[in-house]
CSV table of N, CA and C in Angstrom, one decimal:
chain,number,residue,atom,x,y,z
A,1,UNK,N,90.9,1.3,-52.5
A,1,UNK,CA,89.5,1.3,-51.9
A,1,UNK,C,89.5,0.3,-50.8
A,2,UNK,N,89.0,0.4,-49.7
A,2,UNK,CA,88.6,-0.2,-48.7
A,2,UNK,C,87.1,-1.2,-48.5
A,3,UNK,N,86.8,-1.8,-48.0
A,3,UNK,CA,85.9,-2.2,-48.0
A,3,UNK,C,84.6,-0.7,-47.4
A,4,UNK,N,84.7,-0.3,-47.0
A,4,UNK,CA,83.7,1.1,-46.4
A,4,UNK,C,83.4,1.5,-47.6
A,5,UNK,N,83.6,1.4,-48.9
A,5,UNK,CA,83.2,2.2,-50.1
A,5,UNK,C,84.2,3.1,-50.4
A,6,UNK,N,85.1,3.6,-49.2
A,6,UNK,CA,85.9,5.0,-49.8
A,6,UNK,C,87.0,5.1,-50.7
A,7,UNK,N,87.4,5.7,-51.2
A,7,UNK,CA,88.8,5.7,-51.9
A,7,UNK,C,89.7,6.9,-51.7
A,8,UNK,N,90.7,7.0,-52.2
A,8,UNK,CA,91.4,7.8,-51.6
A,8,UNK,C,90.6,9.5,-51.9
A,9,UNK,N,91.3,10.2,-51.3
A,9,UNK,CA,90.2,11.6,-50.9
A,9,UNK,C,88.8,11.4,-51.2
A,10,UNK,N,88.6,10.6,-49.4
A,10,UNK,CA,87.2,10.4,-49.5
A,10,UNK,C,86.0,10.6,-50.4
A,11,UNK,N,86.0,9.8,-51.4
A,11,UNK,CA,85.3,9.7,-52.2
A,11,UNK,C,84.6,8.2,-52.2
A,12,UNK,N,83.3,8.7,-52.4
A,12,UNK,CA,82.3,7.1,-52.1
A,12,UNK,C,83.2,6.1,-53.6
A,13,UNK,N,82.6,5.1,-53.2
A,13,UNK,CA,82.9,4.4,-54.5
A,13,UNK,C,81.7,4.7,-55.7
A,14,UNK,N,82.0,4.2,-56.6
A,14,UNK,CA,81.5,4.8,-58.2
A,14,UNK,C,80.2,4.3,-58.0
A,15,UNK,N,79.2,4.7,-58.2
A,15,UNK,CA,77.7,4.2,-58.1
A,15,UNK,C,76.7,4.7,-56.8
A,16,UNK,N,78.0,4.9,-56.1
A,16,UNK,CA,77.1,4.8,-54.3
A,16,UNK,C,76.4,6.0,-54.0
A,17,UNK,N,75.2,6.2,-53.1
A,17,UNK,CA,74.8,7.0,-53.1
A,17,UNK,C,74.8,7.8,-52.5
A,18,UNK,N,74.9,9.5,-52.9
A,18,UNK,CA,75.3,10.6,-51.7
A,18,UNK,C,75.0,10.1,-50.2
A,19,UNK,N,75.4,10.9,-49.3
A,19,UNK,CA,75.5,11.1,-47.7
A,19,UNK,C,75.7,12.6,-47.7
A,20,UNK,N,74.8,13.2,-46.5
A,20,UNK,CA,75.2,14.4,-46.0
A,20,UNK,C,75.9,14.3,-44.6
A,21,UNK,N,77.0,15.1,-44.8
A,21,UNK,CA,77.8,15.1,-44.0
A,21,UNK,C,77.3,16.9,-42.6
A,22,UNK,N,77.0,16.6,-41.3
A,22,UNK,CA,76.5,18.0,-40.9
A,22,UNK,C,77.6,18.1,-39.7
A,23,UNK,N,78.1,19.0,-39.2
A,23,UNK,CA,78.8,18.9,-38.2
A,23,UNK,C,78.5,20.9,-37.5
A,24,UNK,N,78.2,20.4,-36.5
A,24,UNK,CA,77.5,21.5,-35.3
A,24,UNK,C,78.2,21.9,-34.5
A,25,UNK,N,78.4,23.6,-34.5
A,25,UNK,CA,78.8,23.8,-33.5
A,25,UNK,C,78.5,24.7,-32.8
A,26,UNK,N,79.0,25.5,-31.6
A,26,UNK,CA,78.8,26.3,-30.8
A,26,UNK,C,78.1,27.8,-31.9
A,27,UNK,N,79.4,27.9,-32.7
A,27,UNK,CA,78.8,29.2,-33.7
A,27,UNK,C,78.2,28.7,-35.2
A,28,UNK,N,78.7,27.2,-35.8
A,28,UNK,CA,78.5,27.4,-36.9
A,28,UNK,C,78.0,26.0,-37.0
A,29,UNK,N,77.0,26.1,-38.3
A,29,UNK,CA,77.2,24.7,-38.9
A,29,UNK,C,77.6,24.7,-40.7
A,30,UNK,N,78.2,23.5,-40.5
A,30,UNK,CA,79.0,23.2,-41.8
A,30,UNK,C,77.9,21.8,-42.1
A,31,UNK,N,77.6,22.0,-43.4
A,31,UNK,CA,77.4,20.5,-44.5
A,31,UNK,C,77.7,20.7,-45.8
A,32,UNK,N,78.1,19.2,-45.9
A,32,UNK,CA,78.6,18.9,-47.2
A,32,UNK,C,78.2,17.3,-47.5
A,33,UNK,N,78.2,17.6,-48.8
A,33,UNK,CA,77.3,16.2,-49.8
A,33,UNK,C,78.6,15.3,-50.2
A,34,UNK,N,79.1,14.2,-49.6
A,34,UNK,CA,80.0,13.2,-50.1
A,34,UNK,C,79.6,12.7,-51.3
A,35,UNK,N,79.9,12.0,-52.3
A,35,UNK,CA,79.4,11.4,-53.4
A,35,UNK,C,80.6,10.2,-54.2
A,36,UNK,N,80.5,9.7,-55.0
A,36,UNK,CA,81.6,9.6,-55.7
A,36,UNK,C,82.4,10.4,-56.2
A,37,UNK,N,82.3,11.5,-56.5
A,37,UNK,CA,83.2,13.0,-57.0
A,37,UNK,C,83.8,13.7,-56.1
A,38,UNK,N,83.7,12.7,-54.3
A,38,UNK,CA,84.3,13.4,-53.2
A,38,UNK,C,83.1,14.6,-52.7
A,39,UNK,N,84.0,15.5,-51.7
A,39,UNK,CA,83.1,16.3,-50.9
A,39,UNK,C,82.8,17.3,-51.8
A,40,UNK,N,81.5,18.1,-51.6
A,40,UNK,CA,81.1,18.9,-53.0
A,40,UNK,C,80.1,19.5,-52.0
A,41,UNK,N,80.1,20.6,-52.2
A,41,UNK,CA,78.8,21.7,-52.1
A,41,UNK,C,78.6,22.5,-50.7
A,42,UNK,N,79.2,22.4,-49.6
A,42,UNK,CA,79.7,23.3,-48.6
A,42,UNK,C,79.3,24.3,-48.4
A,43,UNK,N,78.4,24.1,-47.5
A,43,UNK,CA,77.8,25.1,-46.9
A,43,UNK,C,77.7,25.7,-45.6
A,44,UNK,N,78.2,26.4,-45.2
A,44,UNK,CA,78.0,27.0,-43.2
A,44,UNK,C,77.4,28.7,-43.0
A,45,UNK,N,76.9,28.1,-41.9
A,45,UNK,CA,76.1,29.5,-41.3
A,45,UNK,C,76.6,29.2,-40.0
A,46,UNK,N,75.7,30.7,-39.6
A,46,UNK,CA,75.7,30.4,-37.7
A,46,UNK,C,74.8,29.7,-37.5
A,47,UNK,N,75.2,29.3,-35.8
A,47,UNK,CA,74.3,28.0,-35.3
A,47,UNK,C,73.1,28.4,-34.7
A,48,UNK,N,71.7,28.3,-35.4
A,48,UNK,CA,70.4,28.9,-35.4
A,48,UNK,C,69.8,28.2,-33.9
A,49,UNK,N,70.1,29.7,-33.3
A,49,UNK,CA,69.6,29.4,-31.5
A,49,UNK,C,68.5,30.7,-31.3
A,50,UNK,N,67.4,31.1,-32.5
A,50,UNK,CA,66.4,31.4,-32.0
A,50,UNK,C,64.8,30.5,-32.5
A,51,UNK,N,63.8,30.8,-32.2
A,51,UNK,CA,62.9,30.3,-32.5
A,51,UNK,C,62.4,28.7,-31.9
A,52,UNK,N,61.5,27.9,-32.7
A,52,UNK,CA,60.8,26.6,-31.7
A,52,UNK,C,62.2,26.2,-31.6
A,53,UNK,N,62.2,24.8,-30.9
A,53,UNK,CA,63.5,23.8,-30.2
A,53,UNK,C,63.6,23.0,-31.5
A,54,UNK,N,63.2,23.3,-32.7
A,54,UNK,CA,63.6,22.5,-33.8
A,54,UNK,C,64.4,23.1,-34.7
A,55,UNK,N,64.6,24.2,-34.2
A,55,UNK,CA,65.1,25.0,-34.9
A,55,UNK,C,66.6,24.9,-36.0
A,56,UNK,N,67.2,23.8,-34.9
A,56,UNK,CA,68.2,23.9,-35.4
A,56,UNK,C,68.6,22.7,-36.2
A,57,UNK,N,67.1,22.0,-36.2
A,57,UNK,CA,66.9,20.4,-36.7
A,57,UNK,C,66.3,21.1,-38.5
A,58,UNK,N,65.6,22.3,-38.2
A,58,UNK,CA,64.7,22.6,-39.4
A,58,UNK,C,66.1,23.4,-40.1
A,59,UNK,N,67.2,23.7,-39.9
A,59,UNK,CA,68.2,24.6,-40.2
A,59,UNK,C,68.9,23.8,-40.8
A,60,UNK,N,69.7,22.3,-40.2
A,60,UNK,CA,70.2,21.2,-41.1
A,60,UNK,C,69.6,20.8,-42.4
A,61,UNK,N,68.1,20.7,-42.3
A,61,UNK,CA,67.4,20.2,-43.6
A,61,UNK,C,67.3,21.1,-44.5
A,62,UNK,N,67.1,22.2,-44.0
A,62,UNK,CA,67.8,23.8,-45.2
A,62,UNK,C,68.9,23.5,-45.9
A,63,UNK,N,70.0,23.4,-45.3
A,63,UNK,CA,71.3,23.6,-45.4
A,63,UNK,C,71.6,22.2,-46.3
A,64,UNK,N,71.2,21.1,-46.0
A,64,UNK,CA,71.3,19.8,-46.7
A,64,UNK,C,70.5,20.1,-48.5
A,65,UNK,N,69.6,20.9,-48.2
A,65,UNK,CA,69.1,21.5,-50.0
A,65,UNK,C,69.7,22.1,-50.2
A,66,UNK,N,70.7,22.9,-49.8
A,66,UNK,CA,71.5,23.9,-50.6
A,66,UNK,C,72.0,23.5,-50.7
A,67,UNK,N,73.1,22.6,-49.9
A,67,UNK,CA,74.4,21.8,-50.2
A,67,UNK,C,74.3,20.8,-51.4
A,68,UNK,N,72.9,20.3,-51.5
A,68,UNK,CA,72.8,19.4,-52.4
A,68,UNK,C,72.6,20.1,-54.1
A,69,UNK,N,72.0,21.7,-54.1
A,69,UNK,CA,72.1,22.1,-55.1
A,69,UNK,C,73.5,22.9,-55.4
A,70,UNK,N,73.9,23.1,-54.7
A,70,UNK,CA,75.3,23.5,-54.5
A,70,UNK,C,76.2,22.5,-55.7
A,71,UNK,N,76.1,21.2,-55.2
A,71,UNK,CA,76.7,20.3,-55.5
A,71,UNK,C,75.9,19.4,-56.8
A,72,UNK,N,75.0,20.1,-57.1
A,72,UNK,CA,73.9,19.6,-58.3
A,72,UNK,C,73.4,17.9,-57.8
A,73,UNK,N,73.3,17.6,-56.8
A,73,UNK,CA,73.0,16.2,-56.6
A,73,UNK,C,71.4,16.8,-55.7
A,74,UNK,N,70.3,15.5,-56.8
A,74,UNK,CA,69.2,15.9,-56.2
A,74,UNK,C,69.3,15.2,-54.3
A,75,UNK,N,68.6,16.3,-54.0
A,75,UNK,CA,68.4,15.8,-52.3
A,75,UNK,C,67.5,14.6,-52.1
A,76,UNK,N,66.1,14.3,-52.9
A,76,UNK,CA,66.0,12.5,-52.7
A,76,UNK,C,67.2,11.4,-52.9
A,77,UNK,N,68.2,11.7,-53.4
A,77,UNK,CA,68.6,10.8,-54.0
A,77,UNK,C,70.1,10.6,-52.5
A,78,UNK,N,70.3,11.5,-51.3
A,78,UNK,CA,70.4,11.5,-50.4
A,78,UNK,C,70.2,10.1,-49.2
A,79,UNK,N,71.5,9.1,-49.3
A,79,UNK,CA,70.6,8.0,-48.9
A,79,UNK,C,70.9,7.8,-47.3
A,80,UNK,N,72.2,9.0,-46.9
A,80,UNK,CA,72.3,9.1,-45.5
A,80,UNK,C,72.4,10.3,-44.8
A,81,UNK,N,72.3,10.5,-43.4
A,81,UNK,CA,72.6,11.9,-42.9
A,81,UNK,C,73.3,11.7,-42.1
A,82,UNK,N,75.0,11.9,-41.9
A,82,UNK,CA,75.5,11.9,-40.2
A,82,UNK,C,75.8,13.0,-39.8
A,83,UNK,N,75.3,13.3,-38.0
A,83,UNK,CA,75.8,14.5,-37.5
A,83,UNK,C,76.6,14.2,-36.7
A,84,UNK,N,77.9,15.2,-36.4
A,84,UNK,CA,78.5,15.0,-35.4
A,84,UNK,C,78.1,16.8,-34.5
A,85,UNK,N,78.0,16.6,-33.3
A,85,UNK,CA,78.3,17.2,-32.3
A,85,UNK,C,79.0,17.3,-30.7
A,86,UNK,N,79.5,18.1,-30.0
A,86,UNK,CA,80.2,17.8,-29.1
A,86,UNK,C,79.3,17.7,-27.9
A,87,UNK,N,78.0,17.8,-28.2
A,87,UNK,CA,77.0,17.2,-27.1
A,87,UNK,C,76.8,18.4,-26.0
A,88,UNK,N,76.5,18.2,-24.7
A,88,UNK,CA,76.3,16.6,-24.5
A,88,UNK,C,74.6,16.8,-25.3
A,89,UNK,N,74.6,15.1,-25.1
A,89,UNK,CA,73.1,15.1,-25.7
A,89,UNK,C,72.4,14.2,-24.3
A,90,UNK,N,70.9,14.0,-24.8
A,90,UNK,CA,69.7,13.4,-24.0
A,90,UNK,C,68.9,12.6,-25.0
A,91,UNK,N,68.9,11.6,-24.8
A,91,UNK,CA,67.4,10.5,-25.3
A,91,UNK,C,66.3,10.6,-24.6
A,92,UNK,N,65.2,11.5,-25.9
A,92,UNK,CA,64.1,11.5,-25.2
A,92,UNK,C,63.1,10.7,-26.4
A,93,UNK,N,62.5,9.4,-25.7
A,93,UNK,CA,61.5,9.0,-26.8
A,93,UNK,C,62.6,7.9,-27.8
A,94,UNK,N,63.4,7.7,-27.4
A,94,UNK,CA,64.0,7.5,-28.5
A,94,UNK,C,65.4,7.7,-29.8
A,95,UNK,N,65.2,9.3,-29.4
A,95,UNK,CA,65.6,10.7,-30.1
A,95,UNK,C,66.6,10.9,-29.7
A,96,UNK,N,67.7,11.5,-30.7
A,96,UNK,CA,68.5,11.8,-30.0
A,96,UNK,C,68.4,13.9,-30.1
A,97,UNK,N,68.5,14.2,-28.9
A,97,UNK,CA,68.2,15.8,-28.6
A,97,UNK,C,69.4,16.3,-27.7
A,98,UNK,N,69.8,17.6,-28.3
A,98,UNK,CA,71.0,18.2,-27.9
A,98,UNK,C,70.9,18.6,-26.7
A,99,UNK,N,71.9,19.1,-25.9
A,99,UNK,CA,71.5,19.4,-24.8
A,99,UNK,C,73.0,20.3,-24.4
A,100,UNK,N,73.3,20.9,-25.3
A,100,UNK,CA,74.1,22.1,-24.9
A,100,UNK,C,74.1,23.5,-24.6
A,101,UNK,N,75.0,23.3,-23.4
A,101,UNK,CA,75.0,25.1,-23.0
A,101,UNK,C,75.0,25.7,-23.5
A,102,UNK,N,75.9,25.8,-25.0
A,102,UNK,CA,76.3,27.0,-25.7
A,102,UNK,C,75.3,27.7,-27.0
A,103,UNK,N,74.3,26.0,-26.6
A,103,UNK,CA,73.2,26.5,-27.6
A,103,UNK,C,72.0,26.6,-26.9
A,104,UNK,N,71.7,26.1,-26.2
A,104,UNK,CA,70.5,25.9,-25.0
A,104,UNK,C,70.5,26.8,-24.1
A,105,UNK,N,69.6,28.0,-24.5
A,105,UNK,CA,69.8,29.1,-23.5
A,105,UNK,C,69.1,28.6,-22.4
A,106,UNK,N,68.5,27.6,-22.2
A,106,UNK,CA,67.7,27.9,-21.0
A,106,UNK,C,68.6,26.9,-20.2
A,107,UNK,N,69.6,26.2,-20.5
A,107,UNK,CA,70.6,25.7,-19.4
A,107,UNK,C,72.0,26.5,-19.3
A,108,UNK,N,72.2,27.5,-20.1
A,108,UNK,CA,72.7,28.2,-20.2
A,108,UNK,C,72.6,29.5,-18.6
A,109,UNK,N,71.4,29.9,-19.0
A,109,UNK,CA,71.2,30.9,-18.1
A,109,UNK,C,70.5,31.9,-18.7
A,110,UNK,N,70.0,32.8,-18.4
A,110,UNK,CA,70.5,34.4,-19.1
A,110,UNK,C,71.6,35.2,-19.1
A,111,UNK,N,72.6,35.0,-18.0
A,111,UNK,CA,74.1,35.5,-18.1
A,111,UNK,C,74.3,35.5,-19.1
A,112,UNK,N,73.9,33.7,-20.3
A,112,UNK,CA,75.1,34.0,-21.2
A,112,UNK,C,74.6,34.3,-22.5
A,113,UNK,N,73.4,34.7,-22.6
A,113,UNK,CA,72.8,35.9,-23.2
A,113,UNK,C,72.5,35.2,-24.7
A,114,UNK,N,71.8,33.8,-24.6
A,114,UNK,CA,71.0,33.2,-25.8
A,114,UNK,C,69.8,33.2,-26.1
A,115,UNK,N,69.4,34.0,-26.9
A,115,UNK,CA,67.9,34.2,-27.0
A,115,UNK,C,66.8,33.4,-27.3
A,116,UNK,N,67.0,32.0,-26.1
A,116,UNK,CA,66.0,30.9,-26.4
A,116,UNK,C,66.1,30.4,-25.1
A,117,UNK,N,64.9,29.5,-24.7
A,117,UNK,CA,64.8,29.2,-23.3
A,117,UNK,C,64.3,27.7,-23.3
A,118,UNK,N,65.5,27.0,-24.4
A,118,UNK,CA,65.9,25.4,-24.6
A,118,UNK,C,66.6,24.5,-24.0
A,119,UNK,N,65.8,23.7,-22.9
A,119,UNK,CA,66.6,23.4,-22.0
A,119,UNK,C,67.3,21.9,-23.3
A,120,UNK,N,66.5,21.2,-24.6
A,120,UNK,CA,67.3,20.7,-25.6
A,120,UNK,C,66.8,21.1,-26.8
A,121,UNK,N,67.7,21.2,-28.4
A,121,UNK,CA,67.4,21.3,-29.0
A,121,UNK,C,66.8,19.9,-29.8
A,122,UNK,N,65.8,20.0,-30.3
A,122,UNK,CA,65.4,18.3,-30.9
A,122,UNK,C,66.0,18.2,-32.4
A,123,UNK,N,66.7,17.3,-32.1
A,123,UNK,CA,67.5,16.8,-33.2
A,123,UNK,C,67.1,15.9,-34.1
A,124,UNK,N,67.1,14.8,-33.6
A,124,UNK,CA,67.2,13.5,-34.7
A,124,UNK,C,65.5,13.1,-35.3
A,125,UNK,N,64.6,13.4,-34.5
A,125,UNK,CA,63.0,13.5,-34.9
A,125,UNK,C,63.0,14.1,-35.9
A,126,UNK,N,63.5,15.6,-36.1
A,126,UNK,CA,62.7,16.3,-37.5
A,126,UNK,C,64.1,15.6,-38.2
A,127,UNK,N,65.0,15.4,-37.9
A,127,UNK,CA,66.0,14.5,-39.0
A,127,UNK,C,65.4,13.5,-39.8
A,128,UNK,N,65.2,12.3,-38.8
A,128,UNK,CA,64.5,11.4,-39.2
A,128,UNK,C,63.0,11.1,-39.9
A,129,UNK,N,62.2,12.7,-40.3
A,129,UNK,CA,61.0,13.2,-40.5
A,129,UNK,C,61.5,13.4,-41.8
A,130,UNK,N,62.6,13.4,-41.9
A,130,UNK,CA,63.2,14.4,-43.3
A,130,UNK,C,63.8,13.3,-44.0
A,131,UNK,N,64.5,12.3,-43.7
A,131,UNK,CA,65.1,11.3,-43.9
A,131,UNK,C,65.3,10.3,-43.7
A,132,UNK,N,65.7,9.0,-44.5
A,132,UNK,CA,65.4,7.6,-43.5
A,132,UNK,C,66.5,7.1,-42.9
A,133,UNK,N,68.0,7.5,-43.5
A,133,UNK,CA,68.8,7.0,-42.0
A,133,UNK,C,69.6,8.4,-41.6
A,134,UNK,N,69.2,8.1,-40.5
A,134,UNK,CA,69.7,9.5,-39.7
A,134,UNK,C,71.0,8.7,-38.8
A,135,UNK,N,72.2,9.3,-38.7
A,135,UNK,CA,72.9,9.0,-37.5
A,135,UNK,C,73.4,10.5,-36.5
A,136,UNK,N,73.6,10.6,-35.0
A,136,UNK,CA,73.6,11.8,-34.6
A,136,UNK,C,74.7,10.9,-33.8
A,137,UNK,N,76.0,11.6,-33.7
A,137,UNK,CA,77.4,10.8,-33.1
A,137,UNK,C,77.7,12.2,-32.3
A,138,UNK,N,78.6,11.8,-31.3
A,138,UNK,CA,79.6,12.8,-30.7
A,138,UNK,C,80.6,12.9,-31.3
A,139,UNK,N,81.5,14.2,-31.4
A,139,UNK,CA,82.5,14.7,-32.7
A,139,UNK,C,83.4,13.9,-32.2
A,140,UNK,N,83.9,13.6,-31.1
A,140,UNK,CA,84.8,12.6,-30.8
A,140,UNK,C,84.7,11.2,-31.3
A,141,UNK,N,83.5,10.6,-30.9
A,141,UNK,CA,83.0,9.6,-31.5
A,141,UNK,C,83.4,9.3,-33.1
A,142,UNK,N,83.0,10.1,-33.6
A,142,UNK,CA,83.1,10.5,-35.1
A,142,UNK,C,84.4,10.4,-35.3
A,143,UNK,N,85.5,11.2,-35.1
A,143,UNK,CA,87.0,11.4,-35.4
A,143,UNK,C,87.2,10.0,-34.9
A,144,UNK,N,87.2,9.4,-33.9
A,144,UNK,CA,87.8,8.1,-33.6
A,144,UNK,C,87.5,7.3,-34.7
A,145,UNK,N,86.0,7.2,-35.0
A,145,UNK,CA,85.5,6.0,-35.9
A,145,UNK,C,86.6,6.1,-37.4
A,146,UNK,N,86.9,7.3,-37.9
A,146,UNK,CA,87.2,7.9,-39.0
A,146,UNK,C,88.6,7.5,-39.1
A,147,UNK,N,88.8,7.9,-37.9
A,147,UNK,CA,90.6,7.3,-37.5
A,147,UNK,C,90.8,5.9,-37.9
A,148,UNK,N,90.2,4.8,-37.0
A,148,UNK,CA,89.6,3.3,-37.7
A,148,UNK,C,89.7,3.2,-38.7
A,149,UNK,N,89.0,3.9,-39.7
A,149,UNK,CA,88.2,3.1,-40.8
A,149,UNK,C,89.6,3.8,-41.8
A,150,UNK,N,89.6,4.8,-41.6
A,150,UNK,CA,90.5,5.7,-42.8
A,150,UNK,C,91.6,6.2,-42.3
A,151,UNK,N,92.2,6.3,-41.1
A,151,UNK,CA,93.6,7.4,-40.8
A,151,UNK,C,94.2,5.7,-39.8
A,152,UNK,N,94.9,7.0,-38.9
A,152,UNK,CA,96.4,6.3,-38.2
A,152,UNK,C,95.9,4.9,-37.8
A,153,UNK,N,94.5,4.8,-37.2
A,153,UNK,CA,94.4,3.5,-36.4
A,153,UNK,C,94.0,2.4,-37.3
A,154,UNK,N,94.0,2.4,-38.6
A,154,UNK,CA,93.6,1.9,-40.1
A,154,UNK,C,94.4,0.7,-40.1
């Protein structure tokens, strides 16, 4: 075990309390509930690019209840949320809000044929509505830090 809590196949240390793990992409999103018993309860869909600009904020907090009954761990008991995405993103207010082409039809264009007219998606506000620590990282960001703490740069 490391000082970070982890032990070998990422598993929190014994006591600690879940984390949802969300990671975003162009097509899909994946989450999964880390715990002491390791990763558990995995869940992915496609990446919800119709309806208001929270959409895809109101889509993670779905997915974080299923993952969490998936995995039988109640979702209060939930004590962190990190997202990774490949961005780019914008600080508005504070917030951190997505700001990609592949999901953001309205910087997109209509060429590329997404049925929303989001110039960002609002991320970390309904996160942080839902939850008390929210973190929203770039997937690079993330793999680096991970590298540090747990792989080659360890």
């Amino acid at each position: 075990m490391n000082s970070n809590g982890l032990t070998e196949g990422f598993k929190l240390r014994s006591g600690a309390a879940p984390v949802a793990c969300v990671d975003i992409g162009g097509t899909k999103v994946a989450v999964n509930i880390v715990d002491d018993q390791g990763g558990r309860g995995k869940v992915t869909e496609p990446t919800a690019t119709t309806g208001e600009r929270d959409a895809l904020a109101q889509q993670i907090i779905r997915m974080i209840g299923q993952s969490c009954a998936a995995a039988h761990v109640p979702q209060a008991s939930v004590a962190k949320v990190g997202v990774s995405s490949c961005g780019p993103f914008v600080i508005h207010n504070g917030q951190v809000e997505l700001a990609a082409p592949n999901i953001c039809g309205g910087l997109a264009g209509k060429a590329r044929g997404l049925p929303n007219d989001w110039q960002t998606a609002l991320l970390e506000a309904p996160l942080r509505a839902a939850f008390a620590h929210v973190r929203v990282e770039n997937d690079c960001i993330g793999a680096l830090e991970a590298e540090r703490r747990w792989g080659a740069l360890h």
